[in-house]
mmCIF file of C-alpha atoms in Angstrom:
data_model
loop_
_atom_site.group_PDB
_atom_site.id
_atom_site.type_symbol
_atom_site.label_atom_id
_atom_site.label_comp_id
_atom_site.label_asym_id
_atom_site.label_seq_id
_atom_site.Cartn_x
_atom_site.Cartn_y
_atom_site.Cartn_z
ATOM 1 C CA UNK A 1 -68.180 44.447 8.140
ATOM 2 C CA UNK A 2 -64.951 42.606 7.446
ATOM 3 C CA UNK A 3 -62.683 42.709 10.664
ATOM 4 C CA UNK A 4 -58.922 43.176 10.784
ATOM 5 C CA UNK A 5 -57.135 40.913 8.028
ATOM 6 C CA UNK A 6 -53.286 39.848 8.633
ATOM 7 C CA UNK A 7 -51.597 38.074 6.417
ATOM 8 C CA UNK A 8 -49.918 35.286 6.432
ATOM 9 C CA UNK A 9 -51.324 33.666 9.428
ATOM 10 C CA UNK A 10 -48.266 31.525 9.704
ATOM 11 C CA UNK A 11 -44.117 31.948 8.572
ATOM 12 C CA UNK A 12 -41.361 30.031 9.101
ATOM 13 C CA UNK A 13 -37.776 32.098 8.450
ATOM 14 C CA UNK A 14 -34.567 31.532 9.063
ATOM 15 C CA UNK A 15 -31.744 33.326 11.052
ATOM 16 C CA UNK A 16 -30.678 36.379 8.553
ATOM 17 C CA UNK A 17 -33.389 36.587 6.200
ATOM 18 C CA UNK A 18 -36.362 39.585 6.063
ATOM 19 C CA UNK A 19 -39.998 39.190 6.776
ATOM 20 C CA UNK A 20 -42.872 41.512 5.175
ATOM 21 C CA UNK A 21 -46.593 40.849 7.314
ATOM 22 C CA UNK A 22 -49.469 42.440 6.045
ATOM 23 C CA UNK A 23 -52.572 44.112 7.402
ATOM 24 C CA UNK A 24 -55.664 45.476 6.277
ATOM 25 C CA UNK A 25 -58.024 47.029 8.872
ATOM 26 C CA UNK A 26 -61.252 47.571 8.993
ATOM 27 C CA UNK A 27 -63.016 49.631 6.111
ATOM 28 C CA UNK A 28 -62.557 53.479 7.791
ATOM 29 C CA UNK A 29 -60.442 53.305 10.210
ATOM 30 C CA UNK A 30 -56.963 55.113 9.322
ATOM 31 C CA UNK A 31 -55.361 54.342 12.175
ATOM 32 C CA UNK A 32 -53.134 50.865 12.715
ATOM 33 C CA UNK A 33 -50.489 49.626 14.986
ATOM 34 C CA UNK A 34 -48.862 46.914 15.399
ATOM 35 C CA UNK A 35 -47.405 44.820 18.428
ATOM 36 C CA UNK A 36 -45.276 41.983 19.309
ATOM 37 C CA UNK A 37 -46.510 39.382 21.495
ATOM 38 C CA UNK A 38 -43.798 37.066 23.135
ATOM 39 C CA UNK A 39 -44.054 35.174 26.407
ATOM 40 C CA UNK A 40 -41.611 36.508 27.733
ATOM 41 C CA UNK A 41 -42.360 40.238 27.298
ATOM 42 C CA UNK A 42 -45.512 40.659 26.565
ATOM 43 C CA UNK A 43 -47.460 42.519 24.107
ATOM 44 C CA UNK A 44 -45.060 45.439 22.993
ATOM 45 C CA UNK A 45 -45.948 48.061 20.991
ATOM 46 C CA UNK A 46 -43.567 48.623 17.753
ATOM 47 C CA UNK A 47 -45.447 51.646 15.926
ATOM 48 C CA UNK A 48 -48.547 53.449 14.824
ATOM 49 C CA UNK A 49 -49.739 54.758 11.297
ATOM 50 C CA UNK A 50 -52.278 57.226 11.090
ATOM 51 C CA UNK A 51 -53.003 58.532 7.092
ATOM 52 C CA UNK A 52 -49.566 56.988 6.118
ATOM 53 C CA UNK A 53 -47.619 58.869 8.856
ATOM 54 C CA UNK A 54 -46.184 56.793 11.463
ATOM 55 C CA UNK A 55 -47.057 58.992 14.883
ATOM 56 C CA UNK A 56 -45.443 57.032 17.021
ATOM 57 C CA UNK A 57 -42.702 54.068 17.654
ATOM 58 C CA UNK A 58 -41.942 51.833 20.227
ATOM 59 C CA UNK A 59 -38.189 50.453 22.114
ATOM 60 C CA UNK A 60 -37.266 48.651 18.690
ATOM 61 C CA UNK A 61 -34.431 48.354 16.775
ATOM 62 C CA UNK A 62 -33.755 49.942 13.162
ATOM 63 C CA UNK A 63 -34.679 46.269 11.697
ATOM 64 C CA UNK A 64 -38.233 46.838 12.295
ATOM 65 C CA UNK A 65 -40.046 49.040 9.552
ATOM 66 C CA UNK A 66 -43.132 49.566 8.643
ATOM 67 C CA UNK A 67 -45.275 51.976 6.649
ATOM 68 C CA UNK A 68 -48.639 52.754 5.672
ATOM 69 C CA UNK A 69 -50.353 53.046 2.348
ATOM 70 C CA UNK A 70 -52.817 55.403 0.929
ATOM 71 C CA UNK A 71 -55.791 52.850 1.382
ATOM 72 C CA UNK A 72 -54.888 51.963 5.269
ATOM 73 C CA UNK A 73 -53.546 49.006 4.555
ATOM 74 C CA UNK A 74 -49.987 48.922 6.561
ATOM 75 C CA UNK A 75 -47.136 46.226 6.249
ATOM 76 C CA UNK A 76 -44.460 45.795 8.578
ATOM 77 C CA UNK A 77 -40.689 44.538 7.684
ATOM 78 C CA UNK A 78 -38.155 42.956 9.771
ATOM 79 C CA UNK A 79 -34.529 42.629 8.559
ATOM 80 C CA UNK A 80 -31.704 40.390 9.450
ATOM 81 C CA UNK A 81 -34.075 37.473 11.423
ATOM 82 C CA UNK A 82 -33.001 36.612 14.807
ATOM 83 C CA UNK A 83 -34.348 34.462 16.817
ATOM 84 C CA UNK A 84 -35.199 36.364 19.223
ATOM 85 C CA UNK A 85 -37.737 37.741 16.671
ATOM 86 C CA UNK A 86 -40.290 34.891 16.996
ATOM 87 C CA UNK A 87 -43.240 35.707 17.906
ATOM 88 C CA UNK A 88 -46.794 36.680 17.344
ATOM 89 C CA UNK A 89 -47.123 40.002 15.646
ATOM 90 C CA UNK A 90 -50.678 41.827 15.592
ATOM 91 C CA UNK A 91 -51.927 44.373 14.626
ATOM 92 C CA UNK A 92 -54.802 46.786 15.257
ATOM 93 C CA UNK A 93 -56.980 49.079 13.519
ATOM 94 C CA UNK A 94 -58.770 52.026 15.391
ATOM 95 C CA UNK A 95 -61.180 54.658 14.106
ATOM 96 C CA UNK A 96 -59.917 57.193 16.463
ATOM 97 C CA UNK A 97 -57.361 59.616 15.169
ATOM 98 C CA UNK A 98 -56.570 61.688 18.616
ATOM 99 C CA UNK A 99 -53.934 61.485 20.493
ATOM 100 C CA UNK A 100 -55.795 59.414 22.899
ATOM 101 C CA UNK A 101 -55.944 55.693 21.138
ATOM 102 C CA UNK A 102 -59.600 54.984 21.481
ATOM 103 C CA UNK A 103 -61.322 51.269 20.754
ATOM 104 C CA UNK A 104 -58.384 48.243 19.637
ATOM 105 C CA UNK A 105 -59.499 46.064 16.944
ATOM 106 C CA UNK A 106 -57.267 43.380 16.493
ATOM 107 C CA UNK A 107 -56.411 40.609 13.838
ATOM 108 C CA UNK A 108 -55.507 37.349 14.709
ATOM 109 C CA UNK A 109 -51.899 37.737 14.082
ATOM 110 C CA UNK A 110 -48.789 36.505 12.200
ATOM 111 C CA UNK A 111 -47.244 33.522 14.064
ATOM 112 C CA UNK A 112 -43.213 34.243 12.686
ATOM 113 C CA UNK A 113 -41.077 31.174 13.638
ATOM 114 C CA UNK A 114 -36.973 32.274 13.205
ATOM 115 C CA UNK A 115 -34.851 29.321 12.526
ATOM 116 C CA UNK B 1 -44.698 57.269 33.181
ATOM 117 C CA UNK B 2 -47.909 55.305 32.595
ATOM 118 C CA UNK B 3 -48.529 51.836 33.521
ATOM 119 C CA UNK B 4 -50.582 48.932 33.742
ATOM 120 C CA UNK B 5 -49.475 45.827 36.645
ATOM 121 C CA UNK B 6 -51.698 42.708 36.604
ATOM 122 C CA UNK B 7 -50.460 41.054 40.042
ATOM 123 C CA UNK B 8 -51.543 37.321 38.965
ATOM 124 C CA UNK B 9 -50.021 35.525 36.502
ATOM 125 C CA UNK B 10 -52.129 32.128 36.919
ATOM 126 C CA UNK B 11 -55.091 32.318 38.146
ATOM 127 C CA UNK B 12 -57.621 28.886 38.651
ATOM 128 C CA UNK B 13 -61.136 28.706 39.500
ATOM 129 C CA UNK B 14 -63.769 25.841 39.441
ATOM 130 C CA UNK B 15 -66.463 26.283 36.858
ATOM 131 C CA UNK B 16 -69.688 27.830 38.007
ATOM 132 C CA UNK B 17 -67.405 30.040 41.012
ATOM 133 C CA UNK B 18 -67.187 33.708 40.562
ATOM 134 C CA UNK B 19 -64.070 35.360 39.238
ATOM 135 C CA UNK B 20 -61.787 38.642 39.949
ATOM 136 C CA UNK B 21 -59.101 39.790 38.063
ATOM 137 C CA UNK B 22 -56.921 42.413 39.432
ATOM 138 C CA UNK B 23 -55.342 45.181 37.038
ATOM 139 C CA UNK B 24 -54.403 48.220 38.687
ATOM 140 C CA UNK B 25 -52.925 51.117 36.718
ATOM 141 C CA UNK B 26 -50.780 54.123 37.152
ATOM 142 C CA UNK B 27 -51.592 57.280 35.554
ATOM 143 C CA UNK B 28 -51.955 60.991 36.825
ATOM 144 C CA UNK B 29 -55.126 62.065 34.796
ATOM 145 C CA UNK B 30 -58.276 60.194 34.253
ATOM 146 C CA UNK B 31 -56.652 57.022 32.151
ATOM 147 C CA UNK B 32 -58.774 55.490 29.281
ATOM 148 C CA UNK B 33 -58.997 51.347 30.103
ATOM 149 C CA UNK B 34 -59.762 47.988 28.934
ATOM 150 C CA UNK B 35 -59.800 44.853 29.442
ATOM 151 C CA UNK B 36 -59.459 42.439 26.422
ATOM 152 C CA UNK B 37 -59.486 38.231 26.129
ATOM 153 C CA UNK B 38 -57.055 36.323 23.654
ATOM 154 C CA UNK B 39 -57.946 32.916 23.352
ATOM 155 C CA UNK B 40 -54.978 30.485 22.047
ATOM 156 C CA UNK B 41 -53.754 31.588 18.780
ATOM 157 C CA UNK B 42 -55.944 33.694 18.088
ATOM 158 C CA UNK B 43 -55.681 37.587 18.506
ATOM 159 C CA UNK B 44 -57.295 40.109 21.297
ATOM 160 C CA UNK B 45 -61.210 40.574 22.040
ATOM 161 C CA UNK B 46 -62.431 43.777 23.639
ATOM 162 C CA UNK B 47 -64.365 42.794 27.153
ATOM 163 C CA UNK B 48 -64.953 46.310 27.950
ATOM 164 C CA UNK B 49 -63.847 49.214 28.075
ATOM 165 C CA UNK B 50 -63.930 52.501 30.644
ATOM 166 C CA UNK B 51 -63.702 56.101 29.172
ATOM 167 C CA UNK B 52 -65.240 58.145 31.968
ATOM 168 C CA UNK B 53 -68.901 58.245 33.830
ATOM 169 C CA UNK B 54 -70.426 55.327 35.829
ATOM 170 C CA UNK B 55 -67.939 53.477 37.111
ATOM 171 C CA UNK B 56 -69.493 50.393 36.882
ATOM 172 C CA UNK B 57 -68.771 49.046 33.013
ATOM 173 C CA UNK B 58 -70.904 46.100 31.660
ATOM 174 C CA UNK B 59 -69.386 44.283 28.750
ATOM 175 C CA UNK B 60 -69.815 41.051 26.350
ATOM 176 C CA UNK B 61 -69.747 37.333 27.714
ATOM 177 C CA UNK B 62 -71.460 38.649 31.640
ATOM 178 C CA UNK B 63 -68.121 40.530 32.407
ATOM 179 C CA UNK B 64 -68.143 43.537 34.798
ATOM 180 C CA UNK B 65 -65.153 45.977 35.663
ATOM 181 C CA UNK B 66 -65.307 48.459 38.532
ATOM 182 C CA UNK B 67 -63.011 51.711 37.879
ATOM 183 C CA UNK B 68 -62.017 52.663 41.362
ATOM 184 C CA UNK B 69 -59.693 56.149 41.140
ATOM 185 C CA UNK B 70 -59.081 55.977 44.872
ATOM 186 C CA UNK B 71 -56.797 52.396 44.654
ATOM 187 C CA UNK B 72 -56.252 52.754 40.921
ATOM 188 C CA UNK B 73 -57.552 49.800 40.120
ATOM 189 C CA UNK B 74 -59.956 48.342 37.291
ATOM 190 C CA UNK B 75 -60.558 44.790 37.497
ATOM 191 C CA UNK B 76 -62.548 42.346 35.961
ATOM 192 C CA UNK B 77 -65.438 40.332 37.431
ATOM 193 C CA UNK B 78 -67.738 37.421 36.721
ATOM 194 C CA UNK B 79 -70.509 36.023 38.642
ATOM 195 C CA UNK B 80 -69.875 32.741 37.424
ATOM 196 C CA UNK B 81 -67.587 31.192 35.245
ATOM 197 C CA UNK B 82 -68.050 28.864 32.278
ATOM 198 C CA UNK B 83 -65.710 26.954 31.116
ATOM 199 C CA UNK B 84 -65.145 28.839 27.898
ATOM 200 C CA UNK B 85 -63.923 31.319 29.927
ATOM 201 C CA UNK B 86 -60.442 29.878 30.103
ATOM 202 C CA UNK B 87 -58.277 32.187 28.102
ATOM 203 C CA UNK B 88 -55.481 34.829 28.929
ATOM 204 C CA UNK B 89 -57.048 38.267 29.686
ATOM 205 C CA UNK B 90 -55.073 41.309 29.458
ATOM 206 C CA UNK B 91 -55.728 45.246 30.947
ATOM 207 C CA UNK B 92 -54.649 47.918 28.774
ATOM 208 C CA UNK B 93 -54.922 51.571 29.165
ATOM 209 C CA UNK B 94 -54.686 54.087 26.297
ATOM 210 C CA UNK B 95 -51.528 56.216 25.624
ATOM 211 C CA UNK B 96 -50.317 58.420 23.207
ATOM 212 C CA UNK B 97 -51.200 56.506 19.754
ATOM 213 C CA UNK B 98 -50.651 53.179 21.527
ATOM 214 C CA UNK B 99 -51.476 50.991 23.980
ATOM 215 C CA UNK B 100 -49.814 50.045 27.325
ATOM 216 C CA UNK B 101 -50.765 46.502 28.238
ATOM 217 C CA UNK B 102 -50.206 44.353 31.578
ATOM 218 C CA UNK B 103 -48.724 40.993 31.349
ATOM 219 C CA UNK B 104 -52.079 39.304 31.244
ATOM 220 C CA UNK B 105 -53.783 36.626 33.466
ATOM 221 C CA UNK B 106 -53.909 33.099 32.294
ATOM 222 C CA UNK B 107 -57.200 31.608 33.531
ATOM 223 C CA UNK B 108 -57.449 27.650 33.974
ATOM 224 C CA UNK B 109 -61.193 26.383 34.652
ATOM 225 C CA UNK B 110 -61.637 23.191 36.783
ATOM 226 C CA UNK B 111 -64.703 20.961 35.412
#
């Protein structure tokens, strides 16, 4: 079974410009999320999808979107790069769909570099 | 509001010593909990995890967490640790769609 796929691995931007990441998560689950991982703060949690309706959102500006399509497969956008914005962003697929997030399974994440 | 503190940062131990990470957690009902490994660059691992029952969890790679209510508290152990071990390890506890994480552990292994 194919695990959580992000794409691209690896991004270079500069100040200003958008950024669309990709993820496709495991065949059945419905539910992904995606975090930011900085060293600074941590891993943050920016939203959830759950059968293309986003159930919950974290402490993030209006520049971070992201949606969900009919197949799972979510993307994330962030407008107007700043630097502050460069990070690692993963994202997680879970076969749970209660309230209660149940088993994590992660990709190996989108390195974005803001110039 | 729920919450997950890992007290050490850094942490070092010698290969072949055991190994304790402390994650303690704050949450008024029984919390869901986990403890998952990110080696550089690369994304998380789930260790283990602790729903409810025993409160002893076994989980991949010879890791052990102990679920104690009474000092809220779930950390990791290892009997002995290799030197593959070295990687940041993170506790996380389940909230509503989403996960809260700590600020992870860094562990260094002396040859």
């Amino acid at each position: 079974k194919a695990g959580v796929t992000q794409t691209p691995r690896y991004l270079i931007k500069t100040r200003g410009q958008q950024v669309t990441l990709s993820c496709s998560p495991i065949s059945g689950h419905r539910s992904v999320s995606w975090y930011q991982q900085t060293p600074g703060q941590g891993l943050q949690f920016l939203f959830e999808y759950f059968s293309e309706t986003q159930r919950n959102k974290g402490n993030f500006p209006g520049r971070f979107s992201g949606r969900q399509f009919s197949n799972s497969r979510s993307e994330m956008n962030v407008s107007t790069l700043e630097l502050g914005d460069s990070a690692l962003y993963l994202c997680a697929s879970s076969l749970v769909a209660g309230r209660d997030t149940g088993e994590l399974f992660f990709g190996e994440g989108s390195r974005l570099t803001v110039l | 509001a729920q919450s997950v503190t890992q007290p050490d940062i850094h942490i070092t131990v010698s290969e072949g010593a055991s190994l304790e990470l402390r994650c303690n957690y704050s949450y008024g009902a029984t919390p869901y909990l986990f403890w998952y490994v990110q080696s550089p660059g690369q994304g998380l691992q789930l260790l283990l995890k602790y729903f409810s029952g025993d409160t002893l969890v076994q989980g991949i790679k010879g890791f052990e967490a102990e679920f104690k209510r009474s000092q809220s508290s779930f950390n990791l152990r290892k009997p002995s640790v290799h030197w593959s071990d070295a990687a940041e390890y993170f506790c996380a506890t389940s909230g509503t769609y989403k996960y809260i994480f700590g600020t992870g552990t860094r562990l260094k292994v002396l040859a």
